[in-house]
Structure formats: C-alpha cells, structure tokens
Amino acid sequence: MKKSWWKGPLYCTAASWVCFQLYVRFLGRFTLEILPDGTITSDNTRTMILSAGLFLVVICVGGLCFFRSMTRKEIFCSASVLAALNLVLGLIVYQMQGMASIYFAEFTEWSSFISRLLFQITQNIWITAIITWIFPPYVFVLFGKKAASKS
C-alpha cells in the first residue's frame, strides 16, 4: 500500500485536466445553443450527456488499465487520499473564492457528471460539493483484485 497511495490522486488529477481541456477547447461547443433573442447559452441536456460520457471513459480507462493490478484495499487507500485532498482543497478554495475555484474545477472535472446530476436532484450546492469531493474516487475499488496474489 505504501507504494500505491499516489496512483488514485495522480490518475484522477491527470484525467480531470484532460477532461477539462477537452471540454473547454473542443467538446463544449456541442452544448452551445443560440436562443431566439440571439443569446448564447449551454444546453443542460447536452452538457449532462457530454459529462456522463467523459465520466464513463475515465472510469473505464482507469478501472481496466490503470487500477487493474491493484487490490481493492490499495485502491480504497488511494481513493481515500484523493478524497481527503479534495475535501481540504475544496474548503480552502471556498474560503479563497475567485479564480481559485476555476483552478480547482480543472483538477476535479472528471467527476463533474456526479455534481451536475446531484445538483439537479438536490438543488443544494453544499451536499453536491461534499459528495462530489469525497465519493467518486471509490468507484475504482470495483475494478481491483480481491486480494494480493501470493508470490
């Protein structure tokens, strides 16, 4: 476990950065809609579909390629490190406000589908934020081996 605690935070941060860049530079254009008065807005349904697709890709690539050789216990510990980092950084960013929130979003983008979905259901920003900061990394535990192989 001492050797693999960093894999979850590394993978999720890298995946978030890639998702953010893809969304901002390319994919976000598919969610734009021009209203009759000429106003440009983002279509919520298309945004949800796009973020769900990115989320599934990150889960599949991570689960089938990156975390496959790890045990569930190792992945759980690694996910716990990421959850703790997200919680601490999220609260710091909340206190700082401003541009810091954009940078934090850039490194948590991979799970934005969860936050969008939860906000649609609860309409509570705090419940959505706390759940999104803590729980999504644990989905990778499902892809881990049950126990370490004995060599």
mmCIF file of C-alpha atoms in Angstrom:
data_model
loop_
_atom_site.group_PDB
_atom_site.id
_atom_site.type_symbol
_atom_site.label_atom_id
_atom_site.label_comp_id
_atom_site.label_asym_id
_atom_site.label_seq_id
_atom_site.Cartn_x
_atom_site.Cartn_y
_atom_site.Cartn_z
ATOM 1 C CA MET A 1 0.000 0.000 0.000
ATOM 2 C CA LYS A 2 2.868 2.350 0.715
ATOM 3 C CA LYS A 3 3.877 2.188 -2.935
ATOM 4 C CA SER A 4 0.456 2.832 -4.476
ATOM 5 C CA TRP A 5 -1.214 5.589 -2.422
ATOM 6 C CA TRP A 6 -0.374 8.182 -5.088
ATOM 7 C CA LYS A 7 -1.956 6.354 -8.057
ATOM 8 C CA GLY A 8 -5.548 7.489 -7.418
ATOM 9 C CA PRO A 9 -4.730 11.168 -6.975
ATOM 10 C CA LEU A 10 -2.359 11.108 -9.959
ATOM 11 C CA TYR A 11 -4.775 9.355 -12.307
ATOM 12 C CA CYS A 12 -7.823 11.415 -11.305
ATOM 13 C CA THR A 13 -5.936 14.705 -11.479
ATOM 14 C CA ALA A 14 -4.499 13.870 -14.909
ATOM 15 C CA ALA A 15 -7.896 12.646 -16.144
ATOM 16 C CA SER A 16 -9.529 15.817 -14.812
ATOM 17 C CA TRP A 17 -7.051 18.031 -16.568
ATOM 18 C CA VAL A 18 -7.588 16.163 -19.857
ATOM 19 C CA CYS A 19 -11.392 16.275 -19.462
ATOM 20 C CA PHE A 20 -11.300 19.983 -18.659
ATOM 21 C CA GLN A 21 -9.135 20.750 -21.676
ATOM 22 C CA LEU A 22 -11.309 18.614 -23.983
ATOM 23 C CA TYR A 23 -14.465 20.245 -22.701
ATOM 24 C CA VAL A 24 -13.249 23.837 -22.791
ATOM 25 C CA ARG A 25 -11.353 23.643 -26.074
ATOM 26 C CA PHE A 26 -13.444 21.238 -28.163
ATOM 27 C CA LEU A 27 -16.450 19.412 -26.745
ATOM 28 C CA GLY A 28 -18.135 22.331 -25.014
ATOM 29 C CA ARG A 29 -19.026 23.759 -28.411
ATOM 30 C CA PHE A 30 -21.537 20.933 -28.905
ATOM 31 C CA THR A 31 -23.504 22.097 -25.860
ATOM 32 C CA LEU A 32 -23.956 25.689 -27.048
ATOM 33 C CA GLU A 33 -27.362 26.840 -28.151
ATOM 34 C CA ILE A 34 -28.482 30.153 -29.645
ATOM 35 C CA LEU A 35 -31.784 31.392 -28.256
ATOM 36 C CA PRO A 36 -34.322 33.286 -30.402
ATOM 37 C CA ASP A 37 -33.149 36.620 -28.973
ATOM 38 C CA GLY A 38 -29.555 35.865 -30.050
ATOM 39 C CA THR A 39 -28.301 34.928 -26.587
ATOM 40 C CA ILE A 40 -25.838 32.047 -26.481
ATOM 41 C CA THR A 41 -26.360 29.531 -23.705
ATOM 42 C CA SER A 42 -25.348 25.999 -22.823
ATOM 43 C CA ASP A 43 -27.934 23.247 -23.250
ATOM 44 C CA ASN A 44 -28.209 21.379 -19.943
ATOM 45 C CA THR A 45 -29.154 18.036 -21.521
ATOM 46 C CA ARG A 46 -26.198 18.059 -23.890
ATOM 47 C CA THR A 47 -23.888 19.100 -21.045
ATOM 48 C CA MET A 48 -25.126 16.180 -18.919
ATOM 49 C CA ILE A 49 -24.659 13.716 -21.781
ATOM 50 C CA LEU A 50 -21.168 15.029 -22.527
ATOM 51 C CA SER A 51 -20.058 14.941 -18.886
ATOM 52 C CA ALA A 52 -21.568 11.439 -18.464
ATOM 53 C CA GLY A 53 -19.594 10.250 -21.483
ATOM 54 C CA LEU A 54 -16.344 11.711 -20.161
ATOM 55 C CA PHE A 55 -17.037 10.220 -16.721
ATOM 56 C CA LEU A 56 -17.611 6.750 -18.194
ATOM 57 C CA VAL A 57 -14.444 6.965 -20.287
ATOM 58 C CA VAL A 58 -12.389 7.961 -17.227
ATOM 59 C CA ILE A 59 -13.917 5.133 -15.164
ATOM 60 C CA CYS A 60 -13.365 2.513 -17.881
ATOM 61 C CA VAL A 61 -9.807 3.555 -18.723
ATOM 62 C CA GLY A 62 -8.846 3.863 -15.066
ATOM 63 C CA GLY A 63 -10.576 0.683 -13.983
ATOM 64 C CA LEU A 64 -9.486 -1.506 -16.855
ATOM 65 C CA CYS A 65 -5.981 -0.144 -17.397
ATOM 66 C CA PHE A 66 -4.635 1.899 -14.505
ATOM 67 C CA PHE A 67 -6.058 0.243 -11.372
ATOM 68 C CA ARG A 68 -6.441 -3.306 -12.609
ATOM 69 C CA SER A 69 -3.247 -4.602 -10.997
ATOM 70 C CA MET A 70 -4.063 -3.112 -7.584
ATOM 71 C CA THR A 71 -6.029 -4.761 -4.788
ATOM 72 C CA ARG A 72 -9.286 -3.291 -3.600
ATOM 73 C CA LYS A 73 -7.627 -2.333 -0.339
ATOM 74 C CA GLU A 74 -4.869 -0.444 -2.170
ATOM 75 C CA ILE A 75 -7.395 1.356 -4.363
ATOM 76 C CA PHE A 76 -9.511 2.207 -1.304
ATOM 77 C CA CYS A 77 -6.494 3.746 0.441
ATOM 78 C CA SER A 78 -5.507 5.656 -2.686
ATOM 79 C CA ALA A 79 -9.084 6.892 -3.154
ATOM 80 C CA SER A 80 -9.140 7.968 0.494
ATOM 81 C CA VAL A 81 -6.037 10.094 -0.068
ATOM 82 C CA LEU A 82 -7.747 11.767 -3.028
ATOM 83 C CA ALA A 83 -10.995 12.255 -1.098
ATOM 84 C CA ALA A 84 -9.120 13.898 1.781
ATOM 85 C CA LEU A 85 -7.181 16.152 -0.624
ATOM 86 C CA ASN A 86 -10.385 17.121 -2.432
ATOM 87 C CA LEU A 87 -12.143 17.942 0.815
ATOM 88 C CA VAL A 88 -9.293 20.043 2.215
ATOM 89 C CA LEU A 89 -8.591 21.840 -1.074
ATOM 90 C CA GLY A 90 -12.304 22.340 -1.723
ATOM 91 C CA LEU A 91 -12.770 24.051 1.622
ATOM 92 C CA ILE A 92 -9.659 26.193 1.063
ATOM 93 C CA VAL A 93 -10.887 27.201 -2.395
ATOM 94 C CA TYR A 94 -14.299 28.032 -0.945
ATOM 95 C CA GLN A 95 -12.651 30.408 1.516
ATOM 96 C CA MET A 96 -10.477 31.994 -1.198
ATOM 97 C CA GLN A 97 -13.199 32.186 -3.877
ATOM 98 C CA GLY A 98 -12.443 33.884 -7.193
ATOM 99 C CA MET A 99 -10.034 32.344 -9.694
ATOM 100 C CA ALA A 100 -9.015 29.574 -7.311
ATOM 101 C CA SER A 101 -12.356 27.864 -7.931
ATOM 102 C CA ILE A 102 -11.644 27.661 -11.657
ATOM 103 C CA TYR A 103 -8.278 26.019 -10.997
ATOM 104 C CA PHE A 104 -9.879 23.593 -8.525
ATOM 105 C CA ALA A 105 -12.544 22.739 -11.110
ATOM 106 C CA GLU A 106 -9.812 21.995 -13.615
ATOM 107 C CA PHE A 107 -8.458 19.288 -11.330
ATOM 108 C CA THR A 108 -11.820 17.777 -10.359
ATOM 109 C CA GLU A 109 -13.524 17.814 -13.768
ATOM 110 C CA TRP A 110 -13.556 14.033 -14.231
ATOM 111 C CA SER A 111 -16.401 13.709 -11.715
ATOM 112 C CA SER A 112 -18.407 16.746 -12.837
ATOM 113 C CA PHE A 113 -21.206 14.473 -14.071
ATOM 114 C CA ILE A 114 -21.845 13.415 -10.470
ATOM 115 C CA SER A 115 -22.004 17.019 -9.288
ATOM 116 C CA ARG A 116 -24.306 18.064 -12.128
ATOM 117 C CA LEU A 117 -26.617 15.129 -11.509
ATOM 118 C CA LEU A 118 -26.713 15.626 -7.741
ATOM 119 C CA PHE A 119 -27.385 19.330 -8.108
ATOM 120 C CA GLN A 120 -30.317 18.593 -10.433
ATOM 121 C CA ILE A 121 -31.734 16.279 -7.754
ATOM 122 C CA THR A 122 -30.975 18.181 -4.539
ATOM 123 C CA GLN A 123 -30.570 21.813 -5.636
ATOM 124 C CA ASN A 124 -28.177 22.060 -2.658
ATOM 125 C CA ILE A 125 -24.670 23.202 -3.548
ATOM 126 C CA TRP A 126 -23.111 22.003 -0.279
ATOM 127 C CA ILE A 127 -24.488 18.462 -0.391
ATOM 128 C CA THR A 128 -23.461 18.264 -4.034
ATOM 129 C CA ALA A 129 -19.950 19.592 -3.366
ATOM 130 C CA ILE A 130 -19.193 17.388 -0.364
ATOM 131 C CA ILE A 131 -20.461 14.203 -2.036
ATOM 132 C CA THR A 132 -18.620 15.011 -5.273
ATOM 133 C CA TRP A 133 -15.357 15.780 -3.467
ATOM 134 C CA ILE A 134 -15.413 12.567 -1.417
ATOM 135 C CA PHE A 135 -17.187 9.634 -3.078
ATOM 136 C CA PRO A 136 -16.386 9.367 -6.837
ATOM 137 C CA PRO A 137 -12.801 8.053 -6.409
ATOM 138 C CA TYR A 138 -14.155 4.994 -4.592
ATOM 139 C CA VAL A 139 -15.826 3.715 -7.775
ATOM 140 C CA PHE A 140 -12.421 2.389 -8.848
ATOM 141 C CA VAL A 141 -12.455 -0.072 -5.930
ATOM 142 C CA LEU A 142 -14.868 -2.177 -8.004
ATOM 143 C CA PHE A 143 -12.085 -2.839 -10.509
ATOM 144 C CA GLY A 144 -9.482 -4.010 -8.002
ATOM 145 C CA LYS A 145 -8.386 -7.548 -7.259
ATOM 146 C CA LYS A 146 -9.951 -9.135 -4.201
ATOM 147 C CA ALA A 147 -6.612 -9.866 -2.563
ATOM 148 C CA ALA A 148 -2.926 -9.560 -3.281
ATOM 149 C CA SER A 149 -1.504 -12.544 -5.131
ATOM 150 C CA LYS A 150 0.849 -14.606 -3.027
ATOM 151 C CA SER A 151 4.247 -14.978 -4.625
#
